[in-house]
Amino acid sequence: MGKIAFIGLGNMGAPMALNLVKAGRELAVYDLLPAGVAQLAAAGAQAAPSARQAVEGADIVITMLPASQHVEGLYIGEDLLAHIDPTALVIECSTIAPETARKVAAAAQARGIAMLDAPVSGGTAGAAAGTLTFIVGGDAGALARARPVLEQMGKNIFHAGPAGAGQVAKICNNMLLGVLMAGTAEALALGVANGLDPKVLSDIIAKSSGRNWATELYNPWPGVMDHAPASKGYAGGFGTDLMLKDLGLAAEAALATRSPIPLGELARNLYALHSAGGQGKLDFSSILNLYRKS
Ligand code: NAD
């Protein structure tokens, strides 16, 4: 088993990397912020002083960064690709624009390095439990090489198509998630304003035709689900600004193909309003605060 370099140890990257350490992998880790690095070092990973030093001698490089500009900035802007062994495999797990994924994969390919876009679904709970869904774009041979390591962080692995296809599928999923979370918040706020208990209403919806991922696993009303970010002051989880980014990616993809996404655009505006109100760093289920009267 060769060395894995893991860069980006935030809400998702840290628990994903921890699962690799627990599985006995040799890991070199790096993040711009010290908190994630310290957590991984305490678990037995090697703390690298820079991304370049992390990837030195690595057979596999995994990145889990916020957005397109961070991924392109690191691999191309900072020329990290020049420091990666041509026999190494790069697994890029961030949710970014498909064209950025294709551009970085082509730059890797030009150096003989195989690269996959492998965005994930399942949230921080899925990352911690090792039950993520990986939605992969790229070469089938590269995916076969990646599979053993992906299986140590996730449960479901889909090959969506060539480079960038993983990102297209992920963007479609997250646009639907953004719509469903806003709709769930709207329905719960309506019920509570009309005298219902949010827990009772949530239990009813969870067993009725309005049920969805939010009502089953990630209820936006504080106190309904102990483990959900809503019950922890909307800390951790999936940031409102990251959801806003994903809805922006959906809008760009829609424009490029003249696809109508009226609900996706409405959701994008709701999260933008919410972020502009100073709640961009809170978990995206805090969109409930736009609707809640008390
Ligand atoms: P996060 O902001 O918590 O973590 C990102 C980390 O990347 C931060 O620790 C940051 O310091 C680090 N970073 C940024 N630029 C860097 C660089 N050049 N070198 C090293 N480190 C750098 O974000 P997150 O919630 O972990 O999400 C990461 C990605 O996963 C995003 O693209 C997001 O859309 C996606 N995602 C998140 C969730 C979720 O529930 N949080 C679920 C699925 C997908």
XYZ file of C-alpha atoms and ligand atoms in Angstrom:
338
model
C 0.000 0.000 0.000
C 1.564 3.288 -1.099
C 1.333 6.727 0.405
C -1.774 8.872 0.021
C -1.578 12.684 0.044
C -4.800 14.270 1.357
C -5.228 18.033 0.893
C -8.219 19.953 2.288
C -9.230 18.869 5.791
C -12.443 20.818 6.386
C -15.896 19.561 7.367
C -15.718 16.763 4.776
C -12.006 16.184 4.169
C -11.075 15.612 7.822
C -13.523 12.738 8.470
C -12.752 11.205 5.045
C -9.011 11.269 5.760
C -9.610 9.855 9.247
C -11.333 6.828 7.731
C -8.271 6.183 5.552
C -5.990 6.357 8.597
C -8.312 3.959 10.451
C -8.133 1.603 7.457
C -4.355 1.473 7.895
C -3.339 3.771 5.030
C -0.165 5.849 5.189
C -1.316 9.468 4.863
C 0.445 12.815 4.386
C -2.017 15.645 5.015
C -2.124 19.370 4.376
C -4.579 22.245 4.857
C -4.138 26.012 4.943
C -5.764 25.956 8.418
C -4.115 24.136 11.336
C -7.228 22.586 12.964
C -7.798 19.745 10.489
C -4.076 18.995 10.234
C -3.766 18.723 14.031
C -6.766 16.376 14.182
C -5.263 14.070 11.552
C -1.766 14.196 13.034
C -3.203 13.136 16.392
C -4.769 10.138 14.625
C -1.438 9.067 13.119
C -1.192 10.911 9.771
C 1.964 12.763 8.776
C 1.474 16.567 8.809
C 3.097 18.029 5.686
C 4.294 21.665 5.761
C 2.972 22.330 2.223
C 0.859 20.762 -0.493
C 4.014 20.140 -2.537
C 5.633 18.221 0.283
C 2.431 16.256 0.899
C 2.325 14.935 -2.681
C 6.012 14.014 -2.816
C 6.257 10.242 -3.293
C 2.476 9.778 -3.093
C 0.790 7.062 -5.171
C -2.603 8.682 -4.715
C -3.450 12.379 -4.275
C -6.888 13.318 -2.912
C -8.195 16.886 -2.691
C -11.321 18.132 -0.911
C -11.376 21.915 -1.384
C -14.192 24.504 -1.345
C -14.643 25.530 -5.011
C -13.348 25.677 -8.613
C -10.874 28.497 -7.996
C -9.189 26.589 -5.162
C -8.802 23.439 -7.268
C -7.535 25.215 -10.386
C -5.402 27.529 -8.226
C -3.689 24.614 -6.490
C -3.114 22.194 -9.387
C -2.430 24.719 -12.170
C -1.854 28.124 -10.511
C 0.570 26.765 -7.899
C 1.683 24.089 -10.367
C 1.135 21.225 -7.931
C 0.866 18.875 -10.925
C 4.588 19.372 -11.589
C 5.315 17.825 -8.176
C 3.102 14.764 -8.570
C 4.652 11.537 -9.819
C 3.351 10.698 -13.346
C 2.417 7.201 -12.129
C 0.227 8.649 -9.360
C -3.562 8.840 -9.482
C -5.349 12.095 -8.571
C -8.848 11.869 -7.076
C -10.443 15.315 -6.907
C -13.481 15.163 -4.585
C -14.558 18.835 -4.353
C -17.778 20.014 -6.006
C -16.616 22.304 -8.828
C -17.574 23.418 -12.336
C -17.439 20.573 -14.878
C -15.280 22.693 -17.210
C -12.757 23.274 -14.413
C -12.685 19.531 -13.720
C -12.052 18.896 -17.437
C -9.372 21.599 -17.633
C -7.433 20.297 -14.627
C -7.815 16.669 -15.795
C -6.437 17.646 -19.222
C -3.476 19.443 -17.605
C -2.830 16.308 -15.512
C -3.161 14.117 -18.598
C -0.583 16.278 -20.413
C 1.888 15.243 -17.696
C 0.818 11.601 -17.929
C -1.086 11.761 -14.620
C -4.507 10.074 -14.412
C -7.166 12.220 -12.742
C -10.756 11.574 -11.717
C -13.449 14.025 -10.652
C -15.122 12.255 -7.732
C -17.512 14.611 -5.920
C -19.411 13.102 -3.026
C -22.890 13.006 -1.581
C -23.905 12.044 1.945
C -22.903 15.053 4.024
C -20.600 15.200 7.029
C -22.439 12.293 8.686
C -21.776 10.124 5.605
C -18.139 11.248 5.582
C -17.712 10.290 9.250
C -19.508 6.950 8.834
C -17.621 6.057 5.633
C -20.896 5.748 3.733
C -20.433 8.490 1.118
C -21.644 8.168 -2.442
C -18.854 8.905 -4.953
C -19.985 10.223 -8.341
C -17.051 9.699 -10.643
C -16.073 11.203 -13.982
C -13.046 9.969 -15.941
C -11.416 6.907 -17.351
C -12.780 3.480 -16.288
C -9.229 2.154 -15.773
C -8.418 5.013 -13.402
C -11.646 4.344 -11.526
C -10.658 0.679 -11.130
C -7.401 1.865 -9.513
C -9.295 4.318 -7.278
C -11.977 1.882 -6.160
C -10.157 0.280 -3.176
C -9.475 3.676 -1.610
C -12.948 5.055 -2.422
C -14.446 1.965 -0.752
C -12.642 2.907 2.465
C -14.511 6.251 2.509
C -17.821 5.398 0.877
C -20.481 2.830 0.188
C -21.768 3.656 -3.304
C -19.528 4.376 -6.284
C -21.041 5.500 -9.612
C -19.235 6.004 -12.899
C -21.145 8.934 -14.428
C -19.082 9.129 -17.649
C -15.914 10.865 -18.915
C -14.014 13.703 -17.177
C -16.441 16.297 -15.785
C -19.444 13.945 -15.817
C -19.184 13.342 -12.063
C -19.529 17.075 -11.506
C -22.547 17.377 -13.817
C -24.371 14.615 -11.905
C -23.393 16.123 -8.553
C -24.656 19.583 -9.583
C -28.022 18.124 -10.638
C -28.309 16.308 -7.298
C -27.430 19.381 -5.263
C -29.813 21.636 -7.150
C -32.566 19.204 -6.187
C -31.313 19.135 -2.584
C -31.360 22.952 -2.400
C -34.947 23.006 -3.654
C -36.020 20.221 -1.271
C -34.441 21.849 1.788
C -36.060 25.229 1.052
C -39.390 23.504 0.422
C -39.107 21.501 3.654
C -38.304 24.652 5.655
C -41.264 26.435 4.032
C -43.694 23.601 4.842
C -42.517 23.251 8.456
C -42.727 27.014 9.062
C -46.235 27.065 7.596
C -47.348 24.205 9.852
C -45.847 25.725 12.992
C -47.366 29.151 12.208
C -50.704 27.336 12.049
C -50.317 25.692 15.424
C -48.527 22.407 14.739
C -45.623 20.969 16.708
C -42.593 20.808 14.341
C -41.672 17.306 15.522
C -45.207 15.972 15.027
C -45.434 17.558 11.568
C -41.982 16.194 10.648
C -42.984 12.673 11.733
C -46.131 12.935 9.592
C -44.269 14.194 6.504
C -41.541 11.554 6.958
C -44.216 8.871 6.483
C -46.192 10.725 3.808
C -45.730 11.764 0.205
C -43.730 14.904 1.026
C -40.883 12.928 2.596
C -37.335 13.569 1.406
C -33.671 13.467 2.570
C -34.223 16.537 4.789
C -37.207 15.046 6.637
C -35.530 11.634 6.923
C -31.985 12.589 7.932
C -31.389 16.335 8.124
C -34.429 18.115 9.524
C -33.975 21.930 9.435
C -36.042 22.616 12.584
C -33.891 22.820 15.771
C -34.538 19.986 18.221
C -36.401 17.667 15.835
C -33.284 15.548 15.145
C -30.536 15.611 17.772
C -27.735 14.788 15.303
C -28.741 17.349 12.632
C -26.861 20.687 12.317
C -30.171 22.475 13.134
C -29.911 21.092 16.692
C -26.302 22.316 17.006
C -26.853 25.974 16.134
C -26.444 25.101 12.433
C -22.692 24.572 13.006
C -20.626 22.244 10.788
C -22.549 20.433 8.072
C -22.807 21.914 4.574
C -22.383 25.670 4.511
C -25.032 27.966 2.994
C -22.299 29.547 0.853
C -21.302 26.113 -0.492
C -24.932 25.412 -1.429
C -25.074 28.836 -3.075
C -21.924 27.928 -5.031
C -23.513 24.667 -6.233
C -26.722 26.423 -7.301
C -24.544 28.899 -9.205
C -22.859 25.960 -10.970
C -26.312 24.614 -11.877
C -27.278 28.041 -13.261
C -24.114 28.141 -15.405
C -24.748 24.629 -16.721
C -28.362 25.586 -17.484
C -27.327 28.721 -19.364
C -24.757 26.818 -21.407
C -27.393 24.349 -22.620
C -30.467 26.651 -22.615
C -32.077 24.438 -19.959
C -34.938 25.890 -17.892
C -34.365 25.600 -14.114
C -36.970 27.945 -12.590
C -37.020 26.150 -9.208
C -33.231 25.928 -9.094
C -32.953 29.660 -9.809
C -35.545 30.489 -7.165
C -33.652 28.367 -4.632
C -30.394 30.107 -5.640
C -31.976 33.479 -4.909
C -33.316 32.293 -1.542
C -29.874 31.071 -0.434
C -28.307 34.311 -1.765
C -30.762 36.355 0.308
C -30.010 34.178 3.316
C -26.237 34.509 2.834
C -26.528 38.281 2.359
C -28.317 38.350 5.724
C -25.073 37.158 7.329
C -25.818 33.417 7.566
C -23.536 32.171 4.789
C -21.274 30.214 7.124
C -24.147 28.385 8.842
C -25.315 24.995 7.594
C -27.634 25.369 4.588
C -30.624 24.005 6.548
C -30.591 27.389 8.375
C -32.562 28.594 5.319
C -35.401 27.906 7.792
C -34.513 31.255 9.439
C -35.834 33.025 6.306
C -39.293 31.584 7.015
C -39.406 31.164 10.775
C -41.437 33.709 12.722
C -40.200 32.858 16.241
P -14.738 23.353 4.136
O -14.728 24.794 3.804
O -15.172 22.908 5.502
O -13.271 22.730 3.886
C -12.427 23.070 2.815
C -10.993 23.052 3.327
O -10.102 23.314 2.244
C -10.721 24.137 4.389
O -10.214 23.532 5.561
C -9.686 25.035 3.707
O -8.747 25.599 4.626
C -9.020 24.071 2.751
N -8.313 24.704 1.636
C -8.740 25.656 0.785
N -7.788 25.949 -0.128
C -6.715 25.158 0.170
C -5.425 24.996 -0.393
N -5.028 25.701 -1.465
N -4.583 24.116 0.170
C -4.967 23.385 1.249
N -6.176 23.490 1.830
C -7.044 24.366 1.298
O -15.641 22.653 3.032
P -16.342 21.205 3.110
O -17.678 21.343 3.722
O -15.354 20.219 3.646
O -16.573 20.948 1.542
C -15.504 20.609 0.657
C -16.085 20.320 -0.715
O -17.010 19.229 -0.610
C -16.876 21.499 -1.320
O -16.632 21.554 -2.692
C -18.316 21.138 -1.010
O -19.218 21.717 -1.947
C -18.283 19.627 -1.102
N -19.290 18.915 -0.303
C -19.554 19.279 0.986
C -20.509 18.566 1.705
C -20.844 18.933 3.144
O -21.850 18.396 3.659
N -20.068 19.784 3.808
C -21.182 17.478 1.130
C -20.856 17.112 -0.166
C -19.910 17.835 -0.874
